[in-house]
PDB file of C-alpha atoms in Angstrom:
ATOM      1  CA  THR G   1       0.000   0.000   0.000  1.00  0.00           C
ATOM      2  CA  ALA G   2       2.818   2.391   0.899  1.00  0.00           C
ATOM      3  CA  LEU G   3       4.401   1.764  -2.507  1.00  0.00           C
ATOM      4  CA  LEU G   4       1.098   2.314  -4.287  1.00  0.00           C
ATOM      5  CA  LEU G   5       0.563   5.529  -2.345  1.00  0.00           C
ATOM      6  CA  GLN G   6       4.082   6.707  -3.116  1.00  0.00           C
ATOM      7  CA  GLY G   7       3.476   5.966  -6.812  1.00  0.00           C
ATOM      8  CA  ALA G   8       0.216   7.900  -6.737  1.00  0.00           C
ATOM      9  CA  ILE G   9       1.886  10.919  -5.105  1.00  0.00           C
ATOM     10  CA  SER G  10       4.784  11.061  -7.580  1.00  0.00           C
ATOM     11  CA  PHE G  11       2.311  10.505 -10.425  1.00  0.00           C
ATOM     12  CA  ALA G  12       0.230  13.470  -9.263  1.00  0.00           C
ATOM     13  CA  GLN G  13       3.334  15.648  -9.121  1.00  0.00           C
ATOM     14  CA  ASP G  14       4.889  14.968 -12.504  1.00  0.00           C
ATOM     15  CA  GLN G  15       2.711  12.440 -14.353  1.00  0.00           C
ATOM     16  CA  VAL G  16       5.581  10.219 -15.440  1.00  0.00           C
ATOM     17  CA  ILE G  17       4.487   6.710 -16.408  1.00  0.00           C
ATOM     18  CA  LYS G  18       6.793   3.726 -16.717  1.00  0.00           C
ATOM     19  CA  LEU G  19       6.177   2.148 -20.111  1.00  0.00           C
ATOM     20  CA  TYR G  20       6.697  -1.453 -19.000  1.00  0.00           C
ATOM     21  CA  ASN G  21       5.861  -3.419 -15.877  1.00  0.00           C
ATOM     22  CA  GLY G  22       9.290  -4.630 -14.818  1.00  0.00           C
ATOM     23  CA  PRO G  23      12.443  -4.473 -16.961  1.00  0.00           C
ATOM     24  CA  ALA G  24      12.037  -3.435 -20.592  1.00  0.00           C
ATOM     25  CA  PRO G  25      11.871  -6.496 -22.897  1.00  0.00           C
ATOM     26  CA  GLY G  26      15.175  -7.142 -24.662  1.00  0.00           C
ATOM     27  CA  SER G  27      17.368  -5.189 -22.234  1.00  0.00           C
ATOM     28  CA  GLU G  28      16.646  -6.978 -18.965  1.00  0.00           C
ATOM     29  CA  ASN G  29      20.339  -7.104 -18.042  1.00  0.00           C
ATOM     30  CA  TRP G  30      20.932  -3.333 -18.368  1.00  0.00           C
ATOM     31  CA  ASN G  31      21.856  -2.115 -14.895  1.00  0.00           C
ATOM     32  CA  TRP G  32      23.360   1.343 -15.366  1.00  0.00           C
ATOM     33  CA  GLN G  33      21.910   4.593 -14.047  1.00  0.00           C
ATOM     34  CA  GLU G  34      20.047   7.104 -16.185  1.00  0.00           C
ATOM     35  CA  GLY G  35      21.848  10.456 -16.392  1.00  0.00           C
ATOM     36  CA  TYR G  36      20.617  14.007 -16.969  1.00  0.00           C
ATOM     37  CA  ILE G  37      22.571  17.117 -17.971  1.00  0.00           C
ATOM     38  CA  GLU G  38      20.611  20.046 -16.542  1.00  0.00           C
ATOM     39  CA  GLN G  39      22.421  22.749 -18.535  1.00  0.00           C
ATOM     40  CA  ALA G  40      21.754  21.072 -21.890  1.00  0.00           C
ATOM     41  CA  LYS G  41      18.402  19.520 -20.816  1.00  0.00           C
ATOM     42  CA  MET G  42      19.558  16.117 -22.051  1.00  0.00           C
ATOM     43  CA  ALA G  43      18.835  12.642 -20.720  1.00  0.00           C
ATOM     44  CA  TYR G  44      21.112   9.687 -21.443  1.00  0.00           C
ATOM     45  CA  ASN G  45      21.614   6.028 -20.528  1.00  0.00           C
ATOM     46  CA  ILE G  46      17.858   5.390 -20.718  1.00  0.00           C
ATOM     47  CA  VAL G  47      17.207   1.929 -19.295  1.00  0.00           C
ATOM     48  CA  SER G  48      13.577   2.219 -18.177  1.00  0.00           C
ATOM     49  CA  PRO G  49      11.420   3.873 -20.887  1.00  0.00           C
ATOM     50  CA  SER G  50       8.764   6.305 -19.684  1.00  0.00           C
ATOM     51  CA  LEU G  51       6.081   8.728 -20.826  1.00  0.00           C
ATOM     52  CA  THR G  52       5.731  12.245 -19.390  1.00  0.00           C
ATOM     53  CA  VAL G  53       2.113  13.348 -19.783  1.00  0.00           C
ATOM     54  CA  TYR G  54       0.968  16.824 -20.815  1.00  0.00           C
ATOM     55  CA  GLN G  55      -2.801  16.462 -20.657  1.00  0.00           C
ATOM     56  CA  ALA G  56      -4.937  18.960 -22.529  1.00  0.00           C
ATOM     57  CA  LYS G  57      -7.335  20.960 -20.351  1.00  0.00           C
ATOM     58  CA  PRO G  58     -10.841  19.465 -20.586  1.00  0.00           C
ATOM     59  CA  ASP G  59     -12.374  22.742 -21.860  1.00  0.00           C
ATOM     60  CA  SER G  60      -9.989  22.861 -24.851  1.00  0.00           C
ATOM     61  CA  ALA G  61      -9.237  19.154 -25.422  1.00  0.00           C
ATOM     62  CA  ARG G  62      -9.644  17.924 -29.001  1.00  0.00           C
ATOM     63  CA  GLY G  63      -9.415  14.245 -28.074  1.00  0.00           C
ATOM     64  CA  THR G  64      -6.139  13.920 -30.004  1.00  0.00           C
ATOM     65  CA  ALA G  65      -2.883  12.578 -28.546  1.00  0.00           C
ATOM     66  CA  VAL G  66       0.685  12.841 -29.841  1.00  0.00           C
ATOM     67  CA  ILE G  67       3.613  10.771 -28.593  1.00  0.00           C
ATOM     68  CA  ILE G  68       6.816  12.828 -28.944  1.00  0.00           C
ATOM     69  CA  CYS G  69      10.219  11.159 -29.465  1.00  0.00           C
ATOM     70  CA  PRO G  70      13.175  13.523 -28.918  1.00  0.00           C
ATOM     71  CA  GLY G  71      16.366  13.083 -30.938  1.00  0.00           C
ATOM     72  CA  GLY G  72      19.995  12.560 -29.949  1.00  0.00           C
ATOM     73  CA  GLY G  73      21.560   9.914 -32.165  1.00  0.00           C
ATOM     74  CA  PHE G  74      20.428   7.117 -29.800  1.00  0.00           C
ATOM     75  CA  HIS G  75      23.112   8.357 -27.354  1.00  0.00           C
ATOM     76  CA  PHE G  76      21.087  11.027 -25.516  1.00  0.00           C
ATOM     77  CA  LEU G  77      17.655  12.653 -25.736  1.00  0.00           C
ATOM     78  CA  SER G  78      17.142  16.377 -26.335  1.00  0.00           C
ATOM     79  CA  MET G  79      14.375  16.563 -23.732  1.00  0.00           C
ATOM     80  CA  GLU G  80      13.546  20.274 -23.864  1.00  0.00           C
ATOM     81  CA  ASN G  81      14.009  21.412 -27.485  1.00  0.00           C
ATOM     82  CA  GLU G  82      12.504  18.258 -29.033  1.00  0.00           C
ATOM     83  CA  GLY G  83      10.357  17.083 -26.139  1.00  0.00           C
ATOM     84  CA  TYR G  84       8.867  19.174 -23.350  1.00  0.00           C
ATOM     85  CA  ALA G  85       8.697  22.439 -25.344  1.00  0.00           C
ATOM     86  CA  VAL G  86       6.844  20.630 -28.160  1.00  0.00           C
ATOM     87  CA  ALA G  87       4.475  19.022 -25.632  1.00  0.00           C
ATOM     88  CA  GLU G  88       3.675  22.360 -23.957  1.00  0.00           C
ATOM     89  CA  TRP G  89       2.903  23.974 -27.319  1.00  0.00           C
ATOM     90  CA  LEU G  90       0.553  21.143 -28.316  1.00  0.00           C
ATOM     91  CA  GLN G  91      -1.070  20.997 -24.873  1.00  0.00           C
ATOM     92  CA  ALA G  92      -1.942  24.704 -25.174  1.00  0.00           C
ATOM     93  CA  LYS G  93      -3.722  23.852 -28.457  1.00  0.00           C
ATOM     94  CA  GLY G  94      -5.876  21.170 -26.813  1.00  0.00           C
ATOM     95  CA  ILE G  95      -3.732  18.171 -27.801  1.00  0.00           C
ATOM     96  CA  THR G  96      -2.620  15.748 -25.087  1.00  0.00           C
ATOM     97  CA  ALA G  97       1.100  15.069 -25.491  1.00  0.00           C
ATOM     98  CA  PHE G  98       3.266  12.258 -24.161  1.00  0.00           C
ATOM     99  CA  VAL G  99       7.057  12.741 -24.223  1.00  0.00           C
ATOM    100  CA  LEU G 100       8.699   9.345 -24.692  1.00  0.00           C
ATOM    101  CA  LYS G 101      12.055   8.495 -23.168  1.00  0.00           C
ATOM    102  CA  TYR G 102      13.062   5.521 -25.314  1.00  0.00           C
ATOM    103  CA  ARG G 103      16.129   3.340 -24.768  1.00  0.00           C
ATOM    104  CA  THR G 104      19.539   4.677 -25.790  1.00  0.00           C
ATOM    105  CA  GLU G 105      23.119   3.413 -26.068  1.00  0.00           C
ATOM    106  CA  HIS G 106      25.135   2.855 -22.900  1.00  0.00           C
ATOM    107  CA  CYS G 107      27.438   5.873 -22.519  1.00  0.00           C
ATOM    108  CA  LEU G 108      30.548   5.242 -20.437  1.00  0.00           C
ATOM    109  CA  THR G 109      31.158   8.875 -19.456  1.00  0.00           C
ATOM    110  CA  ASP G 110      28.979  11.771 -18.355  1.00  0.00           C
ATOM    111  CA  ASN G 111      29.558  13.455 -21.729  1.00  0.00           C
ATOM    112  CA  PRO G 112      27.257  11.604 -24.144  1.00  0.00           C
ATOM    113  CA  ILE G 113      27.583  14.262 -26.871  1.00  0.00           C
ATOM    114  CA  GLN G 114      31.350  13.835 -26.993  1.00  0.00           C
ATOM    115  CA  GLU G 115      31.009  10.027 -27.100  1.00  0.00           C
ATOM    116  CA  PHE G 116      28.465  10.349 -29.903  1.00  0.00           C
ATOM    117  CA  MET G 117      30.696  12.673 -31.973  1.00  0.00           C
ATOM    118  CA  GLN G 118      33.799  10.492 -31.476  1.00  0.00           C
ATOM    119  CA  LYS G 119      31.969   7.512 -33.009  1.00  0.00           C
ATOM    120  CA  GLY G 120      31.498   9.249 -36.375  1.00  0.00           C
ATOM    121  CA  PRO G 121      27.706   9.729 -36.497  1.00  0.00           C
ATOM    122  CA  ASN G 122      25.957   8.301 -39.575  1.00  0.00           C
ATOM    123  CA  SER G 123      29.036   6.476 -40.812  1.00  0.00           C
ATOM    124  CA  GLU G 124      28.410   2.930 -41.991  1.00  0.00           C
ATOM    125  CA  LYS G 125      30.059   1.528 -38.852  1.00  0.00           C
ATOM    126  CA  PHE G 126      28.089   3.827 -36.542  1.00  0.00           C
ATOM    127  CA  ASN G 127      24.763   2.869 -38.124  1.00  0.00           C
ATOM    128  CA  LYS G 128      25.626  -0.840 -37.940  1.00  0.00           C
ATOM    129  CA  ASP G 129      26.701  -0.569 -34.285  1.00  0.00           C
ATOM    130  CA  ILE G 130      23.481   1.123 -33.149  1.00  0.00           C
ATOM    131  CA  GLU G 131      21.095  -1.275 -34.971  1.00  0.00           C
ATOM    132  CA  PRO G 132      20.243  -3.216 -31.773  1.00  0.00           C
ATOM    133  CA  VAL G 133      19.334  -0.083 -29.812  1.00  0.00           C
ATOM    134  CA  VAL G 134      17.381   1.344 -32.780  1.00  0.00           C
ATOM    135  CA  ALA G 135      15.223  -1.817 -32.713  1.00  0.00           C
ATOM    136  CA  LEU G 136      14.615  -1.308 -28.979  1.00  0.00           C
ATOM    137  CA  GLY G 137      13.699   2.356 -29.540  1.00  0.00           C
ATOM    138  CA  ILE G 138      11.178   1.387 -32.230  1.00  0.00           C
ATOM    139  CA  ALA G 139       9.726  -1.245 -29.868  1.00  0.00           C
ATOM    140  CA  ASP G 140       9.339   1.493 -27.233  1.00  0.00           C
ATOM    141  CA  GLY G 141       7.539   3.706 -29.768  1.00  0.00           C
ATOM    142  CA  LYS G 142       5.059   0.932 -30.565  1.00  0.00           C
ATOM    143  CA  ALA G 143       4.588   0.126 -26.874  1.00  0.00           C
ATOM    144  CA  ALA G 144       3.863   3.825 -26.199  1.00  0.00           C
ATOM    145  CA  ILE G 145       1.100   3.940 -28.821  1.00  0.00           C
ATOM    146  CA  ALA G 146      -0.439   0.711 -27.497  1.00  0.00           C
ATOM    147  CA  TYR G 147      -0.262   2.063 -23.919  1.00  0.00           C
ATOM    148  CA  VAL G 148      -1.941   5.378 -24.758  1.00  0.00           C
ATOM    149  CA  ARG G 149      -4.633   3.572 -26.762  1.00  0.00           C
ATOM    150  CA  ASP G 150      -5.300   1.155 -23.881  1.00  0.00           C
ATOM    151  CA  HIS G 151      -5.605   4.105 -21.465  1.00  0.00           C
ATOM    152  CA  ALA G 152      -7.295   6.555 -23.879  1.00  0.00           C
ATOM    153  CA  GLU G 153     -10.357   7.041 -21.684  1.00  0.00           C
ATOM    154  CA  GLN G 154      -8.211   7.952 -18.672  1.00  0.00           C
ATOM    155  CA  TRP G 155      -6.574  10.786 -20.644  1.00  0.00           C
ATOM    156  CA  GLY G 156      -9.710  11.955 -22.454  1.00  0.00           C
ATOM    157  CA  VAL G 157      -8.305  10.795 -25.789  1.00  0.00           C
ATOM    158  CA  ASP G 158     -10.067   9.246 -28.802  1.00  0.00           C
ATOM    159  CA  PRO G 159      -8.382   5.836 -29.357  1.00  0.00           C
ATOM    160  CA  GLY G 160      -8.623   6.544 -33.108  1.00  0.00           C
ATOM    161  CA  GLN G 161      -6.719   9.849 -32.830  1.00  0.00           C
ATOM    162  CA  ILE G 162      -3.316   8.802 -31.486  1.00  0.00           C
ATOM    163  CA  GLY G 163      -0.214   9.818 -33.422  1.00  0.00           C
ATOM    164  CA  ILE G 164       3.549   9.779 -33.071  1.00  0.00           C
ATOM    165  CA  MET G 165       6.125  12.457 -33.833  1.00  0.00           C
ATOM    166  CA  GLY G 166       9.896  12.282 -33.648  1.00  0.00           C
ATOM    167  CA  PHE G 167      12.994  14.359 -34.343  1.00  0.00           C
ATOM    168  CA  SER G 168      16.210  13.032 -35.933  1.00  0.00           C
ATOM    169  CA  ALA G 169      16.823   9.711 -34.099  1.00  0.00           C
ATOM    170  CA  GLY G 170      13.283  10.144 -32.721  1.00  0.00           C
ATOM    171  CA  GLY G 171      12.277  10.416 -36.385  1.00  0.00           C
ATOM    172  CA  THR G 172      13.984   7.056 -36.896  1.00  0.00           C
ATOM    173  CA  VAL G 173      11.810   5.647 -34.107  1.00  0.00           C
ATOM    174  CA  THR G 174       8.720   7.250 -35.680  1.00  0.00           C
ATOM    175  CA  SER G 175       9.608   5.933 -39.161  1.00  0.00           C
ATOM    176  CA  GLY G 176      10.310   2.461 -37.791  1.00  0.00           C
ATOM    177  CA  VAL G 177       6.884   2.473 -36.133  1.00  0.00           C
ATOM    178  CA  ILE G 178       5.011   3.444 -39.322  1.00  0.00           C
ATOM    179  CA  PHE G 179       6.661   0.603 -41.236  1.00  0.00           C
ATOM    180  CA  THR G 180       6.333  -2.174 -38.636  1.00  0.00           C
ATOM    181  CA  TYR G 181       3.268  -1.552 -36.406  1.00  0.00           C
ATOM    182  CA  ASP G 182       0.671  -4.178 -35.583  1.00  0.00           C
ATOM    183  CA  GLU G 183      -3.043  -3.555 -34.992  1.00  0.00           C
ATOM    184  CA  GLY G 184      -2.630  -2.278 -31.428  1.00  0.00           C
ATOM    185  CA  SER G 185       0.414  -0.093 -32.140  1.00  0.00           C
ATOM    186  CA  ARG G 186      -0.718   1.487 -35.426  1.00  0.00           C
ATOM    187  CA  PRO G 187      -0.492   5.278 -35.179  1.00  0.00           C
ATOM    188  CA  ASP G 188      -3.411   7.204 -36.688  1.00  0.00           C
ATOM    189  CA  PHE G 189      -0.954   9.790 -38.036  1.00  0.00           C
ATOM    190  CA  ALA G 190       2.798  10.365 -37.827  1.00  0.00           C
ATOM    191  CA  ALA G 191       5.237  13.253 -38.111  1.00  0.00           C
ATOM    192  CA  PRO G 192       8.897  12.376 -38.744  1.00  0.00           C
ATOM    193  CA  ILE G 193      10.827  15.652 -38.409  1.00  0.00           C
ATOM    194  CA  TYR G 194      14.307  15.617 -40.051  1.00  0.00           C
ATOM    195  CA  PRO G 195      14.358  11.806 -39.637  1.00  0.00           C
ATOM    196  CA  TYR G 196      17.059   9.283 -40.442  1.00  0.00           C
ATOM    197  CA  VAL G 197      15.296   6.372 -42.147  1.00  0.00           C
ATOM    198  CA  GLY G 198      18.140   4.044 -43.143  1.00  0.00           C
ATOM    199  CA  SER G 199      18.174   1.903 -40.001  1.00  0.00           C
ATOM    200  CA  PHE G 200      15.610  -0.778 -40.734  1.00  0.00           C
ATOM    201  CA  GLY G 201      16.204  -1.975 -44.292  1.00  0.00           C
ATOM    202  CA  ASP G 202      13.648  -1.318 -46.996  1.00  0.00           C
ATOM    203  CA  PRO G 203      10.273  -2.664 -45.823  1.00  0.00           C
ATOM    204  CA  PRO G 204       7.181  -2.142 -47.975  1.00  0.00           C
ATOM    205  CA  VAL G 205       4.746   0.652 -47.148  1.00  0.00           C
ATOM    206  CA  PRO G 206       1.933  -1.003 -45.139  1.00  0.00           C
ATOM    207  CA  LYS G 207      -1.459  -1.377 -46.813  1.00  0.00           C
ATOM    208  CA  ASN G 208      -3.201   0.766 -44.191  1.00  0.00           C
ATOM    209  CA  ALA G 209      -0.273   3.165 -43.696  1.00  0.00           C
ATOM    210  CA  PRO G 210      -1.190   6.281 -41.693  1.00  0.00           C
ATOM    211  CA  PRO G 211      -1.000   9.798 -43.154  1.00  0.00           C
ATOM    212  CA  ILE G 212       2.358  11.448 -42.503  1.00  0.00           C
ATOM    213  CA  PHE G 213       3.680  14.994 -42.101  1.00  0.00           C
ATOM    214  CA  ILE G 214       7.410  15.394 -42.810  1.00  0.00           C
ATOM    215  CA  SER G 215       9.572  18.439 -42.276  1.00  0.00           C
ATOM    216  CA  GLY G 216      13.263  19.305 -42.396  1.00  0.00           C
ATOM    217  CA  ALA G 217      15.745  21.791 -43.831  1.00  0.00           C
ATOM    218  CA  SER G 218      17.661  21.684 -47.110  1.00  0.00           C
ATOM    219  CA  ASP G 219      20.850  22.714 -45.294  1.00  0.00           C
ATOM    220  CA  ASP G 220      20.644  19.841 -42.760  1.00  0.00           C
ATOM    221  CA  PHE G 221      24.345  19.164 -42.020  1.00  0.00           C
ATOM    222  CA  PHE G 222      23.632  15.431 -41.603  1.00  0.00           C
ATOM    223  CA  GLY G 223      21.947  15.341 -45.030  1.00  0.00           C
ATOM    224  CA  PHE G 224      18.629  14.112 -43.645  1.00  0.00           C
ATOM    225  CA  GLN G 225      16.662  16.210 -46.147  1.00  0.00           C
ATOM    226  CA  THR G 226      17.175  13.283 -48.545  1.00  0.00           C
ATOM    227  CA  HIS G 227      15.563  10.977 -45.972  1.00  0.00           C
ATOM    228  CA  CYS G 228      12.583  13.348 -45.837  1.00  0.00           C
ATOM    229  CA  THR G 229      12.116  13.212 -49.605  1.00  0.00           C
ATOM    230  CA  ARG G 230      12.632   9.439 -49.709  1.00  0.00           C
ATOM    231  CA  LEU G 231       9.895   8.883 -47.142  1.00  0.00           C
ATOM    232  CA  TYR G 232       7.586  11.262 -49.024  1.00  0.00           C
ATOM    233  CA  ASP G 233       8.225   9.448 -52.315  1.00  0.00           C
ATOM    234  CA  LEU G 234       7.589   6.026 -50.763  1.00  0.00           C
ATOM    235  CA  TRP G 235       4.257   7.177 -49.304  1.00  0.00           C
ATOM    236  CA  THR G 236       2.968   8.967 -52.390  1.00  0.00           C
ATOM    237  CA  GLU G 237       4.093   6.193 -54.752  1.00  0.00           C
ATOM    238  CA  ALA G 238       2.078   3.784 -52.586  1.00  0.00           C
ATOM    239  CA  GLY G 239      -0.940   6.085 -52.918  1.00  0.00           C
ATOM    240  CA  LYS G 240      -0.783   7.136 -49.256  1.00  0.00           C
ATOM    241  CA  SER G 241      -1.305  10.585 -47.781  1.00  0.00           C
ATOM    242  CA  ALA G 242       1.848  12.638 -47.153  1.00  0.00           C
ATOM    243  CA  GLU G 243       2.720  16.293 -46.635  1.00  0.00           C
ATOM    244  CA  LEU G 244       6.317  17.489 -46.944  1.00  0.00           C
ATOM    245  CA  ILE G 245       7.736  20.865 -45.947  1.00  0.00           C
ATOM    246  CA  LEU G 246      11.452  21.327 -46.595  1.00  0.00           C
ATOM    247  CA  TYR G 247      12.781  24.707 -45.537  1.00  0.00           C
ATOM    248  CA  ARG G 248      15.678  26.344 -47.379  1.00  0.00           C
ATOM    249  CA  LYS G 249      17.480  27.115 -44.101  1.00  0.00           C
ATOM    250  CA  GLY G 250      17.252  25.790 -40.579  1.00  0.00           C
ATOM    251  CA  GLY G 251      20.043  23.261 -40.203  1.00  0.00           C
ATOM    252  CA  HIS G 252      19.667  20.043 -38.247  1.00  0.00           C
ATOM    253  CA  GLY G 253      17.931  19.836 -34.878  1.00  0.00           C
ATOM    254  CA  PHE G 254      15.937  23.072 -35.087  1.00  0.00           C
ATOM    255  CA  GLY G 255      13.099  21.662 -32.978  1.00  0.00           C
ATOM    256  CA  MET G 256      11.497  24.493 -31.011  1.00  0.00           C
ATOM    257  CA  LYS G 257      14.603  26.713 -31.273  1.00  0.00           C
ATOM    258  CA  ALA G 258      13.875  30.302 -32.294  1.00  0.00           C
ATOM    259  CA  GLN G 259      16.248  31.121 -35.161  1.00  0.00           C
ATOM    260  CA  ASN G 260      14.236  33.948 -36.744  1.00  0.00           C
ATOM    261  CA  LEU G 261      13.695  31.677 -39.752  1.00  0.00           C
ATOM    262  CA  PRO G 262      10.596  30.097 -41.312  1.00  0.00           C
ATOM    263  CA  THR G 263      11.567  26.849 -39.489  1.00  0.00           C
ATOM    264  CA  ASP G 264      10.396  28.635 -36.306  1.00  0.00           C
ATOM    265  CA  HIS G 265       6.836  27.992 -37.535  1.00  0.00           C
ATOM    266  CA  TRP G 266       6.982  24.329 -38.590  1.00  0.00           C
ATOM    267  CA  ILE G 267       4.832  23.316 -35.603  1.00  0.00           C
ATOM    268  CA  GLU G 268       2.065  25.682 -36.731  1.00  0.00           C
ATOM    269  CA  ARG G 269       2.117  23.990 -40.154  1.00  0.00           C
ATOM    270  CA  PHE G 270       1.937  20.601 -38.406  1.00  0.00           C
ATOM    271  CA  TYR G 271      -1.029  21.773 -36.328  1.00  0.00           C
ATOM    272  CA  GLU G 272      -2.866  23.040 -39.430  1.00  0.00           C
ATOM    273  CA  TRP G 273      -2.230  19.707 -41.162  1.00  0.00           C
ATOM    274  CA  LEU G 274      -3.477  17.839 -38.099  1.00  0.00           C
ATOM    275  CA  ILE G 275      -6.776  19.691 -37.733  1.00  0.00           C
ATOM    276  CA  HIS G 276      -7.514  19.682 -41.481  1.00  0.00           C
ATOM    277  CA  ARG G 277      -6.680  16.030 -41.975  1.00  0.00           C
TER     278      ARG G 277
END
């Protein structure tokens, strides 16, 4: 009872939900501690995936939910710029948001960015090495959709209006989900934002593929604009609904950063797409 009460109190304070009962499937032997860099608002060494809930106020709620997957090359998660700030914006528009902490690589130091950069991001070796953790991240994305759908009534959400959005590596998670979902984990819409989509082979576009909104910048220094156009081409060639906005400038990882560029308004375009779908 004490444990249940303690759980209820912490839940009331911050509404953080553990995604799995017990250890996450496939990484049961992971025993390291999750880290957080306050200055950079980054989490790393994610062992126990969770959802942080931003519930829409009942008087403005649209019944729509979005699961948000921050980026960070599967070595850390950009929790503020590509997570909490996105969730707060959507919550203010009547959309219930869930920020997903999905599993990441085991970093051996307290400087995950440096470790990430030293490994040569997006090289052939790097992409091969992170394949196992990418698969776990995609599994967490699917589990998050299934969880929100199972608990839709609790959050005032329509079980047929649950989508997923992700940035960079979170866009890889999002893309992996829209190619490999089952009935319970199918998103009703998806928004890969400057995603990397080369991590899971070349699966066919599913027959009942959800509509997708894709955005990125043509000057993305990782070259992910080509992944945006590839995803768009795959969807439209399969006769599925897709919207693509590629900005001339904005770089990689713009998220909710104010740069005094048109990329500052991508989330408004996403919102328009969502309500006019």
